[in-house]
CSV table of C-alpha atoms in Angstrom, one decimal:
chain,number,residue,atom,x,y,z
A,18,MET,CA,-24.0,13.8,-12.9
A,19,GLU,CA,-24.5,16.7,-10.5
A,20,PHE,CA,-27.5,17.4,-8.3
A,21,PRO,CA,-28.2,19.7,-5.3
A,22,LEU,CA,-28.5,18.5,-1.6
A,23,ARG,CA,-30.1,20.8,0.9
A,24,ARG,CA,-28.3,20.5,4.2
A,25,ALA,CA,-29.9,20.5,7.7
A,26,ASN,CA,-28.6,24.1,8.2
A,27,GLY,CA,-30.3,25.3,5.1
A,28,SER,CA,-27.3,25.5,2.9
A,29,ILE,CA,-27.2,23.8,-0.5
A,30,ASP,CA,-24.3,21.6,-1.8
A,31,VAL,CA,-23.9,20.5,-5.3
A,32,ILE,CA,-23.1,16.8,-5.3
A,33,ARG,CA,-21.0,15.0,-7.9
A,34,ALA,CA,-21.8,11.4,-8.7
A,35,TRP,CA,-21.0,8.8,-11.3
A,36,ARG,CA,-22.2,5.5,-12.8
A,37,ALA,CA,-19.7,3.8,-15.2
A,38,GLU,CA,-20.6,0.8,-17.4
A,39,HIS,CA,-17.6,-1.1,-18.9
A,40,SER,CA,-18.8,-4.1,-20.8
A,41,HIS,CA,-22.2,-5.2,-22.1
A,42,HIS,CA,-21.1,-8.7,-23.1
A,43,ARG,CA,-23.4,-9.9,-20.4
A,44,LEU,CA,-26.5,-8.2,-19.0
A,45,PRO,CA,-27.3,-6.9,-16.5
A,46,LEU,CA,-24.2,-5.1,-15.4
A,47,LYS,CA,-23.0,-5.3,-11.8
A,48,GLY,CA,-21.0,-3.1,-9.5
A,49,GLY,CA,-21.1,-1.4,-6.2
A,50,ILE,CA,-21.8,2.2,-5.2
A,51,ARG,CA,-19.3,3.9,-2.9
A,52,TYR,CA,-19.6,7.1,-0.9
A,53,SER,CA,-16.3,8.8,-0.5
A,54,PRO,CA,-15.0,12.4,-0.5
A,55,GLN,CA,-11.9,11.3,-2.5
A,56,VAL,CA,-13.6,9.3,-5.3
A,57,ASN,CA,-13.2,10.5,-8.9
A,58,GLN,CA,-14.2,9.5,-12.4
A,59,ASP,CA,-10.9,7.7,-13.1
A,60,GLU,CA,-11.4,5.5,-10.0
A,61,VAL,CA,-15.0,4.7,-10.9
A,62,THR,CA,-14.1,3.7,-14.5
A,63,ALA,CA,-11.2,1.6,-13.4
A,64,LEU,CA,-13.3,-0.3,-10.8
A,65,ALA,CA,-16.0,-0.9,-13.5
A,66,THR,CA,-13.4,-2.5,-15.7
A,67,LEU,CA,-12.2,-4.7,-12.8
A,68,MET,CA,-15.8,-5.8,-12.2
A,69,THR,CA,-16.1,-7.1,-15.7
A,70,PHE,CA,-13.1,-9.4,-15.2
A,71,LYS,CA,-14.0,-10.3,-11.7
A,72,CYS,CA,-17.4,-11.6,-12.8
A,73,ALA,CA,-15.8,-13.4,-15.7
A,74,ILE,CA,-13.3,-15.2,-13.5
A,75,VAL,CA,-16.0,-16.7,-11.3
A,76,ASP,CA,-18.5,-17.3,-14.2
A,77,VAL,CA,-21.1,-14.9,-12.8
A,78,PRO,CA,-23.1,-13.7,-15.9
A,79,PHE,CA,-22.8,-10.0,-15.4
A,80,GLY,CA,-20.9,-7.2,-17.2
A,81,GLY,CA,-18.9,-4.7,-15.1
A,82,ALA,CA,-20.1,-1.4,-13.7
A,83,LYS,CA,-19.4,0.9,-10.8
A,84,GLY,CA,-21.0,3.9,-9.1
A,85,ALA,CA,-19.9,6.6,-6.7
A,86,VAL,CA,-21.0,9.7,-4.9
A,87,GLN,CA,-18.4,12.3,-3.9
A,88,ILE,CA,-19.5,12.9,-0.3
A,89,ASP,CA,-18.1,12.6,3.2
A,90,THR,CA,-20.9,10.8,5.1
A,91,SER,CA,-19.3,11.6,8.5
A,92,THR,CA,-20.5,15.2,7.9
A,93,CYS,CA,-24.0,14.2,6.9
A,94,THR,CA,-27.1,13.4,9.0
A,95,ASP,CA,-29.0,10.2,8.3
A,96,ASP,CA,-31.8,12.3,6.7
A,97,GLU,CA,-29.3,13.9,4.3
A,98,ILE,CA,-27.8,10.5,3.3
A,99,GLU,CA,-31.3,9.2,2.6
A,100,ARG,CA,-32.3,12.1,0.5
A,101,LEU,CA,-28.9,12.0,-1.4
A,102,THR,CA,-29.4,8.3,-2.0
A,103,ARG,CA,-32.9,8.6,-3.3
A,104,ARG,CA,-31.9,11.5,-5.6
A,105,TYR,CA,-29.0,9.5,-6.9
A,106,THR,CA,-31.4,6.7,-7.7
A,107,HIS,CA,-33.7,9.1,-9.5
A,108,GLU,CA,-30.8,10.2,-11.7
A,109,LEU,CA,-29.9,6.6,-12.5
A,110,VAL,CA,-33.5,5.8,-13.4
A,111,LYS,CA,-33.8,8.9,-15.7
A,112,LYS,CA,-30.6,7.9,-17.5
A,113,ASN,CA,-31.5,4.2,-17.8
A,114,PHE,CA,-28.5,3.2,-15.6
A,115,ILE,CA,-30.4,0.9,-13.2
A,116,GLY,CA,-32.8,-2.0,-13.5
A,117,PRO,CA,-32.9,-5.8,-12.9
A,118,ALA,CA,-32.2,-6.4,-16.6
A,119,LEU,CA,-29.9,-3.4,-17.1
A,120,ASP,CA,-27.6,-2.5,-14.3
A,121,VAL,CA,-27.7,-3.8,-10.7
A,122,PRO,CA,-25.8,-1.9,-8.0
A,123,ALA,CA,-24.6,-3.2,-4.7
A,124,PRO,CA,-22.9,-1.9,-1.5
A,125,ASP,CA,-19.3,-0.7,-1.5
A,126,PHE,CA,-17.1,1.5,0.6
A,127,GLY,CA,-19.3,3.9,2.6
A,128,THR,CA,-22.6,2.2,1.8
A,129,GLY,CA,-24.5,-0.8,3.2
A,130,SER,CA,-27.8,-2.6,3.3
A,131,ARG,CA,-29.6,0.6,4.5
A,132,GLU,CA,-28.7,2.5,1.4
A,133,MET,CA,-29.6,-0.4,-0.8
A,134,ALA,CA,-33.0,-0.6,0.8
A,135,TRP,CA,-33.5,3.1,0.0
A,136,ILE,CA,-32.5,2.5,-3.6
A,137,ALA,CA,-34.8,-0.4,-4.0
A,138,ASP,CA,-37.7,1.5,-2.5
A,139,THR,CA,-37.2,4.5,-4.8
A,140,TYR,CA,-36.9,2.3,-7.8
A,141,VAL,CA,-40.1,0.4,-6.9
A,142,GLN,CA,-42.0,3.7,-6.5
A,143,LEU,CA,-40.8,4.8,-10.0
A,144,ARG,CA,-41.5,1.4,-11.6
A,145,PRO,CA,-44.6,0.2,-9.7
A,146,ASN,CA,-45.7,-2.2,-12.4
A,147,GLN,CA,-42.4,-4.0,-12.8
A,148,ILE,CA,-42.8,-7.4,-11.1
A,149,ASP,CA,-39.0,-7.9,-10.7
A,150,ALA,CA,-38.3,-4.4,-9.4
A,151,LEU,CA,-36.6,-5.6,-6.2
A,152,GLY,CA,-33.9,-7.2,-8.4
A,153,CYS,CA,-32.7,-3.6,-9.3
A,154,VAL,CA,-30.1,-3.7,-6.5
A,155,THR,CA,-28.5,-6.3,-4.2
A,156,GLY,CA,-27.1,-6.2,-0.7
A,157,LYS,CA,-30.5,-5.3,0.7
A,158,PRO,CA,-31.7,-6.3,4.2
A,159,VAL,CA,-33.2,-9.8,4.3
A,160,ASP,CA,-36.6,-8.5,5.1
A,161,GLU,CA,-36.5,-6.2,2.0
A,162,GLY,CA,-35.6,-8.9,-0.5
A,163,GLY,CA,-32.0,-9.5,0.6
A,164,ILE,CA,-30.4,-12.9,1.1
A,165,HIS,CA,-28.9,-14.7,4.1
A,166,GLY,CA,-25.1,-14.8,4.0
A,167,ARG,CA,-24.6,-11.6,2.0
A,168,THR,CA,-23.1,-9.6,4.9
A,169,GLU,CA,-20.2,-12.1,5.4
A,170,ALA,CA,-20.0,-13.2,1.7
A,171,THR,CA,-16.8,-11.4,0.7
A,172,GLY,CA,-14.9,-12.5,3.9
A,173,ARG,CA,-16.1,-16.0,3.5
A,174,GLY,CA,-15.0,-16.0,-0.2
A,175,VAL,CA,-11.5,-14.8,0.9
A,176,PHE,CA,-11.4,-17.7,3.3
A,177,PHE,CA,-12.4,-20.2,0.7
A,178,ALA,CA,-9.7,-18.8,-1.6
A,179,LEU,CA,-7.1,-19.3,1.1
A,180,ARG,CA,-8.4,-22.8,1.8
A,181,GLU,CA,-8.2,-23.8,-1.9
A,182,VAL,CA,-4.6,-22.6,-2.0
A,183,CYS,CA,-3.7,-24.6,1.0
A,184,ALA,CA,-5.5,-27.7,-0.2
A,185,HIS,CA,-3.7,-27.7,-3.5
A,186,THR,CA,-0.3,-27.4,-1.8
A,187,ALA,CA,-1.0,-30.3,0.5
A,188,ASP,CA,-1.3,-27.9,3.4
A,189,ILE,CA,-3.9,-26.9,6.0
A,190,ILE,CA,-5.1,-23.7,7.5
A,191,GLU,CA,-5.0,-25.1,11.1
A,192,GLY,CA,-2.1,-23.6,13.0
A,193,LYS,CA,-1.3,-21.0,10.4
A,194,ARG,CA,-0.3,-17.5,11.8
A,195,VAL,CA,-2.6,-15.0,10.1
A,196,VAL,CA,-2.4,-11.2,10.0
A,197,VAL,CA,-5.5,-9.2,8.8
A,198,GLN,CA,-5.3,-5.6,7.9
A,199,GLY,CA,-8.9,-4.3,8.3
A,200,PHE,CA,-11.5,-5.3,10.8
A,201,GLY,CA,-14.7,-4.3,9.0
A,202,LYS,CA,-17.0,-5.8,6.5
A,203,VAL,CA,-14.3,-8.1,5.0
A,204,GLY,CA,-11.5,-8.2,7.6
A,205,TYR,CA,-13.6,-9.2,10.6
A,206,TRP,CA,-15.3,-12.1,8.8
A,207,VAL,CA,-12.3,-13.6,7.1
A,208,ALA,CA,-10.4,-13.4,10.5
A,209,ARG,CA,-13.4,-15.1,12.2
A,210,PHE,CA,-13.5,-17.9,9.6
A,211,CYS,CA,-9.7,-18.4,9.8
A,212,ASP,CA,-10.0,-18.6,13.6
A,213,GLU,CA,-12.8,-21.1,13.4
A,214,ALA,CA,-10.6,-23.2,11.1
A,215,GLY,CA,-7.9,-23.4,13.7
A,216,ALA,CA,-5.6,-20.6,12.5
A,217,ARG,CA,-4.0,-18.2,14.9
A,218,ILE,CA,-4.7,-14.5,14.4
A,219,VAL,CA,-1.5,-12.8,15.4
A,220,GLY,CA,-2.2,-9.3,14.1
A,221,LEU,CA,-5.1,-7.0,13.3
A,222,ALA,CA,-5.2,-3.4,12.0
A,223,GLU,CA,-7.6,-0.6,11.3
A,224,ARG,CA,-7.1,3.0,10.1
A,225,ASP,CA,-5.8,4.4,13.4
A,226,GLY,CA,-3.2,1.6,14.2
A,227,ALA,CA,-2.8,-2.1,14.8
A,228,ILE,CA,-2.4,-4.7,17.5
A,229,ALA,CA,-0.1,-7.8,17.5
A,230,ALA,CA,0.1,-10.9,19.7
A,231,PRO,CA,2.4,-13.7,18.7
A,232,GLY,CA,0.4,-16.1,20.8
A,233,GLY,CA,-2.9,-15.2,19.1
A,234,LEU,CA,-5.8,-12.9,19.6
A,235,ASP,CA,-9.2,-13.7,20.9
A,236,LEU,CA,-11.4,-12.2,18.2
A,237,GLU,CA,-14.6,-11.9,20.2
A,238,GLN,CA,-12.8,-10.1,23.0
A,239,VAL,CA,-11.1,-7.8,20.4
A,240,LYS,CA,-14.5,-7.0,18.9
A,241,GLN,CA,-16.0,-6.3,22.3
A,242,HIS,CA,-13.0,-4.0,23.0
A,243,ARG,CA,-13.4,-2.2,19.7
A,244,ASP,CA,-17.2,-1.8,20.2
A,245,ALA,CA,-16.6,-0.4,23.7
A,246,THR,CA,-13.7,2.0,22.9
A,247,GLY,CA,-14.1,2.7,19.2
A,248,SER,CA,-10.6,1.4,18.5
A,249,LEU,CA,-8.5,-1.8,18.4
A,250,LEU,CA,-5.6,0.0,20.1
A,251,HIS,CA,-4.5,-0.8,23.7
A,252,PHE,CA,-6.2,-4.2,23.7
A,253,ALA,CA,-5.1,-6.1,26.8
A,254,GLY,CA,-2.5,-8.7,26.1
A,255,ALA,CA,-1.4,-7.3,22.7
A,256,ASP,CA,1.2,-4.9,21.5
A,257,THR,CA,-0.1,-1.7,20.0
A,258,LEU,CA,1.4,-0.5,16.8
A,259,SER,CA,1.0,3.2,15.9
A,260,ARG,CA,0.7,2.7,12.2
A,261,SER,CA,-1.8,0.5,10.5
A,262,ALA,CA,0.8,-0.4,7.8
A,263,ASP,CA,3.2,-1.8,10.4
A,264,VAL,CA,1.0,-4.9,10.7
A,265,LEU,CA,1.9,-5.9,7.2
A,266,GLU,CA,5.5,-6.5,8.2
A,267,LEU,CA,4.7,-8.9,11.1
A,268,ASP,CA,6.2,-12.4,11.0
A,269,CYS,CA,3.3,-14.6,9.8
A,270,ASP,CA,2.3,-17.4,7.4
A,271,VAL,CA,-0.7,-15.6,5.8
A,272,LEU,CA,-1.2,-11.9,5.2
A,273,ILE,CA,-4.7,-10.6,4.3
A,274,PRO,CA,-4.8,-6.9,3.4
A,275,ALA,CA,-8.6,-6.3,3.6
A,276,ALA,CA,-8.7,-2.5,4.0
A,277,LEU,CA,-7.8,0.0,1.4
A,278,GLU,CA,-5.9,0.0,-1.9
A,279,GLY,CA,-2.2,0.7,-2.3
A,280,GLN,CA,-1.1,-0.8,1.1
A,281,ILE,CA,1.8,-3.0,-0.1
A,282,THR,CA,4.2,-0.8,-2.1
A,283,ALA,CA,7.7,-0.8,-3.4
A,284,SER,CA,8.8,0.9,-0.1
A,285,ASN,CA,7.6,-2.0,2.2
A,286,ALA,CA,7.3,-5.1,0.0
A,287,ASP,CA,10.9,-6.1,0.8
A,288,ARG,CA,9.9,-6.3,4.5
A,289,ILE,CA,6.8,-8.6,4.0
A,290,ARG,CA,7.5,-11.9,5.7
A,291,ALA,CA,4.3,-13.8,5.0
A,292,ARG,CA,4.5,-16.9,2.7
A,293,ILE,CA,1.0,-16.2,1.2
A,294,VAL,CA,-0.7,-12.9,0.6
A,295,VAL,CA,-4.5,-13.1,0.0
A,296,GLU,CA,-5.9,-9.8,-1.3
A,297,GLY,CA,-9.2,-9.1,0.5
A,298,ALA,CA,-9.3,-5.4,-0.5
A,299,ASN,CA,-9.4,-4.0,-4.0
A,300,GLY,CA,-5.9,-3.3,-5.3
A,301,PRO,CA,-3.9,-3.5,-2.0
A,302,THR,CA,-0.7,-4.3,-3.9
A,303,THR,CA,0.9,-2.0,-6.3
A,304,PRO,CA,2.4,-3.4,-9.6
A,305,GLU,CA,6.0,-2.6,-8.3
A,306,ALA,CA,5.3,-4.4,-5.1
A,307,ASP,CA,3.8,-7.3,-6.9
A,308,GLU,CA,7.1,-7.9,-8.8
A,309,ILE,CA,9.1,-7.7,-5.5
A,310,LEU,CA,6.8,-10.3,-3.8
A,311,HIS,CA,7.1,-12.6,-6.8
A,312,ALA,CA,10.9,-12.3,-6.7
A,313,LYS,CA,10.8,-13.3,-3.0
A,314,GLY,CA,8.7,-16.4,-3.8
A,315,ILE,CA,5.6,-15.1,-2.0
A,316,LEU,CA,2.4,-16.4,-3.4
A,317,VAL,CA,-0.1,-13.6,-4.1
A,318,VAL,CA,-3.8,-14.6,-4.4
A,319,PRO,CA,-5.2,-11.7,-6.4
A,320,ASP,CA,-8.1,-9.5,-5.4
A,321,ILE,CA,-9.9,-10.1,-8.7
A,322,TYR,CA,-10.5,-13.7,-7.6
A,323,ALA,CA,-10.1,-13.6,-3.8
A,324,ASN,CA,-12.7,-11.0,-3.0
A,325,ALA,CA,-15.3,-12.1,-5.5
A,326,GLY,CA,-17.5,-13.6,-2.8
A,327,GLY,CA,-19.6,-10.5,-2.6
A,328,VAL,CA,-20.6,-10.5,-6.3
A,329,ILE,CA,-21.3,-14.2,-6.2
A,330,VAL,CA,-23.8,-14.0,-3.4
A,331,SER,CA,-25.2,-10.8,-5.0
A,332,TYR,CA,-25.9,-13.0,-8.0
A,333,PHE,CA,-27.8,-15.4,-5.8
A,334,GLU,CA,-29.8,-12.5,-4.3
A,335,TRP,CA,-30.6,-11.3,-7.8
A,336,LEU,CA,-31.8,-14.8,-8.8
A,337,LYS,CA,-33.9,-15.0,-5.6
A,338,ASN,CA,-35.6,-11.6,-6.5
A,339,LEU,CA,-36.3,-12.8,-10.1
A,340,SER,CA,-37.8,-16.2,-8.9
A,341,HIS,CA,-39.7,-14.6,-5.9
A,342,VAL,CA,-38.9,-17.6,-3.7
A,343,GLY,CA,-36.0,-18.1,-1.2
A,344,PHE,CA,-33.5,-20.9,-1.7
A,345,GLY,CA,-34.4,-24.1,0.1
A,346,ARG,CA,-38.0,-23.1,0.8
A,347,LEU,CA,-39.5,-25.5,-1.7
A,348,GLU,CA,-37.3,-28.6,-1.1
A,349,LYS,CA,-36.2,-28.5,2.5
A,350,ARG,CA,-39.0,-30.5,4.1
A,351,TYR,CA,-39.0,-33.0,1.2
A,352,GLN,CA,-35.2,-33.5,1.7
A,353,GLU,CA,-35.7,-34.1,5.5
A,354,SER,CA,-38.5,-36.6,4.8
A,355,ALA,CA,-36.5,-38.5,2.3
A,356,TYR,CA,-33.4,-38.6,4.5
A,357,GLY,CA,-35.6,-39.7,7.4
A,358,ARG,CA,-37.0,-42.7,5.4
A,359,LEU,CA,-33.5,-43.6,4.3
A,360,LEU,CA,-32.3,-43.7,8.0
A,361,SER,CA,-35.4,-45.8,8.9
A,362,THR,CA,-34.5,-48.3,6.2
A,363,ILE,CA,-30.9,-48.5,7.5
A,364,GLU,CA,-32.1,-49.1,11.0
A,365,SER,CA,-34.4,-51.9,9.8
A,366,ALA,CA,-31.7,-53.5,7.7
A,367,THR,CA,-28.9,-53.3,10.4
A,368,GLY,CA,-30.9,-53.7,13.6
A,369,THR,CA,-29.3,-50.6,15.0
A,370,THR,CA,-30.9,-47.5,16.5
A,371,ILE,CA,-29.8,-44.0,15.5
A,372,SER,CA,-30.1,-41.5,18.4
A,373,ALA,CA,-32.4,-38.5,18.1
A,374,ASP,CA,-29.5,-36.1,18.0
A,375,GLU,CA,-27.8,-38.0,15.2
A,376,ARG,CA,-31.0,-38.3,13.3
A,377,ARG,CA,-31.6,-34.5,13.5
A,378,ALA,CA,-28.1,-33.8,12.3
A,379,VAL,CA,-28.3,-36.2,9.3
A,380,ILE,CA,-31.8,-35.4,8.0
A,381,ARG,CA,-31.5,-31.6,8.3
A,382,GLY,CA,-32.6,-30.1,5.0
A,383,ALA,CA,-30.8,-27.2,3.3
A,384,ASP,CA,-32.0,-23.8,4.3
A,385,GLU,CA,-31.2,-20.6,2.4
A,386,LEU,CA,-27.9,-19.9,4.2
A,387,THR,CA,-26.7,-23.5,3.6
A,388,VAL,CA,-27.5,-23.3,-0.1
A,389,VAL,CA,-25.8,-19.9,-0.4
A,390,ASN,CA,-22.6,-21.0,1.4
A,391,SER,CA,-22.5,-24.2,-0.6
A,392,GLY,CA,-22.8,-22.3,-3.9
A,393,LEU,CA,-20.2,-19.8,-2.9
A,394,GLU,CA,-17.8,-22.6,-1.9
A,395,GLU,CA,-18.3,-24.4,-5.2
A,396,ILE,CA,-17.9,-21.3,-7.4
A,397,MET,CA,-14.7,-20.3,-5.6
A,398,ALA,CA,-13.3,-23.8,-5.8
A,399,VAL,CA,-14.0,-24.1,-9.6
A,400,ALA,CA,-12.5,-20.7,-10.3
A,401,TYR,CA,-9.4,-21.5,-8.4
A,402,ALA,CA,-9.0,-24.8,-10.3
A,403,GLU,CA,-9.3,-22.9,-13.6
A,404,ILE,CA,-6.7,-20.3,-12.6
A,405,ARG,CA,-4.3,-23.0,-11.3
A,406,ASP,CA,-4.7,-25.0,-14.6
A,407,THR,CA,-3.8,-22.0,-16.7
A,408,LEU,CA,-0.8,-21.3,-14.4
A,409,LEU,CA,0.5,-24.8,-14.8
A,410,ARG,CA,-0.3,-25.2,-18.5
A,411,ARG,CA,1.4,-22.0,-19.7
A,412,PRO,CA,4.9,-21.5,-18.4
A,413,GLU,CA,5.0,-17.9,-19.7
A,414,ILE,CA,2.4,-17.0,-17.1
A,415,ARG,CA,4.2,-16.3,-13.9
A,416,SER,CA,1.6,-15.4,-11.3
A,417,MET,CA,-2.0,-16.2,-10.2
A,418,ARG,CA,-2.9,-12.6,-11.0
A,419,MET,CA,-1.8,-13.0,-14.6
A,420,ALA,CA,-3.5,-16.4,-14.9
A,421,ALA,CA,-6.7,-15.0,-13.6
A,422,MET,CA,-6.7,-12.0,-16.0
A,423,VAL,CA,-5.9,-14.3,-19.0
A,424,ASN,CA,-8.9,-16.5,-18.0
A,425,ALA,CA,-11.2,-13.5,-17.6
A,426,ILE,CA,-10.1,-11.8,-20.9
A,427,ASN,CA,-10.6,-15.1,-22.8
A,428,LYS,CA,-14.1,-15.6,-21.4
A,429,VAL,CA,-15.1,-12.0,-22.3
A,430,ALA,CA,-13.6,-12.4,-25.8
A,431,ARG,CA,-15.4,-15.7,-26.4
A,432,SER,CA,-18.7,-14.1,-25.4
A,433,TYR,CA,-18.2,-11.3,-27.9
A,434,LEU,CA,-17.2,-13.9,-30.6
A,435,SER,CA,-20.3,-16.0,-29.9
A,436,MET,CA,-22.5,-12.9,-30.4
A,437,GLY,CA,-20.9,-12.2,-33.7
A,438,VAL,CA,-19.4,-8.9,-32.6
A,439,PHE,CA,-16.1,-9.8,-34.2
A,440,PRO,CA,-15.6,-11.6,-37.5
């Protein structure tokens, strides 16, 4: 689609935008909207295809879709971005490419909760009698129908993927040397969760370069430095690397590329020294590099599974919008009352007294964030077990990426067969 955008200086630009839908074996469809000057139709259609398989791997009942607007937001005012977003939403509504039962967008590169709130508001204005209208998009602010835990969901999902890998190899995250490329929506959160689990963050990178410290980096101090200076570079106590890609070649146990696609290539894969690569970004490893890493015995946890946390929690947000009630709101107090009675019974039976602090910790009911994180952890664990089972059962499958794709394709095929699409 194409539509005009009047700039603040009075000039008019013609904006190119897309929405691609890949598979309708499940409805609604799901996929983010990215704002980027480099985006094109091939990229959008490819990402829509990946969304189909990503949803299938983690058993989220959506088909795959993707949207994009060809725009450099750094050259736009906030007012221009808002008008562009609302016009894009109008185009989607006119073409029947958005709706809680049809196609549900979400944030992606260059977009966030602000843009999702504008999309939701525009859709509600155009569909004022639709009671489930807020379910037309996910990734919204919490006070506009969003859900707690969505911001950090992708990073938390990457962490859960790493934890599952370690758990099934009789290993632990504590003490692992971790390098993260990217310190944004995904990279910061996965680094933080790894740090909290006892890992040592020895390298971080952003677009303008990287920092490394074999003894480990203090994440909060790094974040304060980045917020104050606008860059990770020249952080006290760390070595500064001029190229972001240099961080990929640091000596570490776990490498998490969580920035852009095509970062690990045939030209640098031989120099990767990590034992595990967990793909937090979409497509950070090229097919040629994938073969090299496999030959070196490096375990690659594929993006199509590892970064599915965002769509999983988007699914929870969509369910919340359809049910019109937050998770935990109905049962939290009942759980606390029931746990309290159970503790009182234990005290009476044993003659012991449980302290007030211990009682509060034990009887605490599940709020929305607790339920969301628990659901995310369960889905990531089950999906990993299925991938691992396929990998062990079928010797011709040589990698987690291939096993994940086999599982996804089989699930989509079974869905079409059940509908009677194929004889």
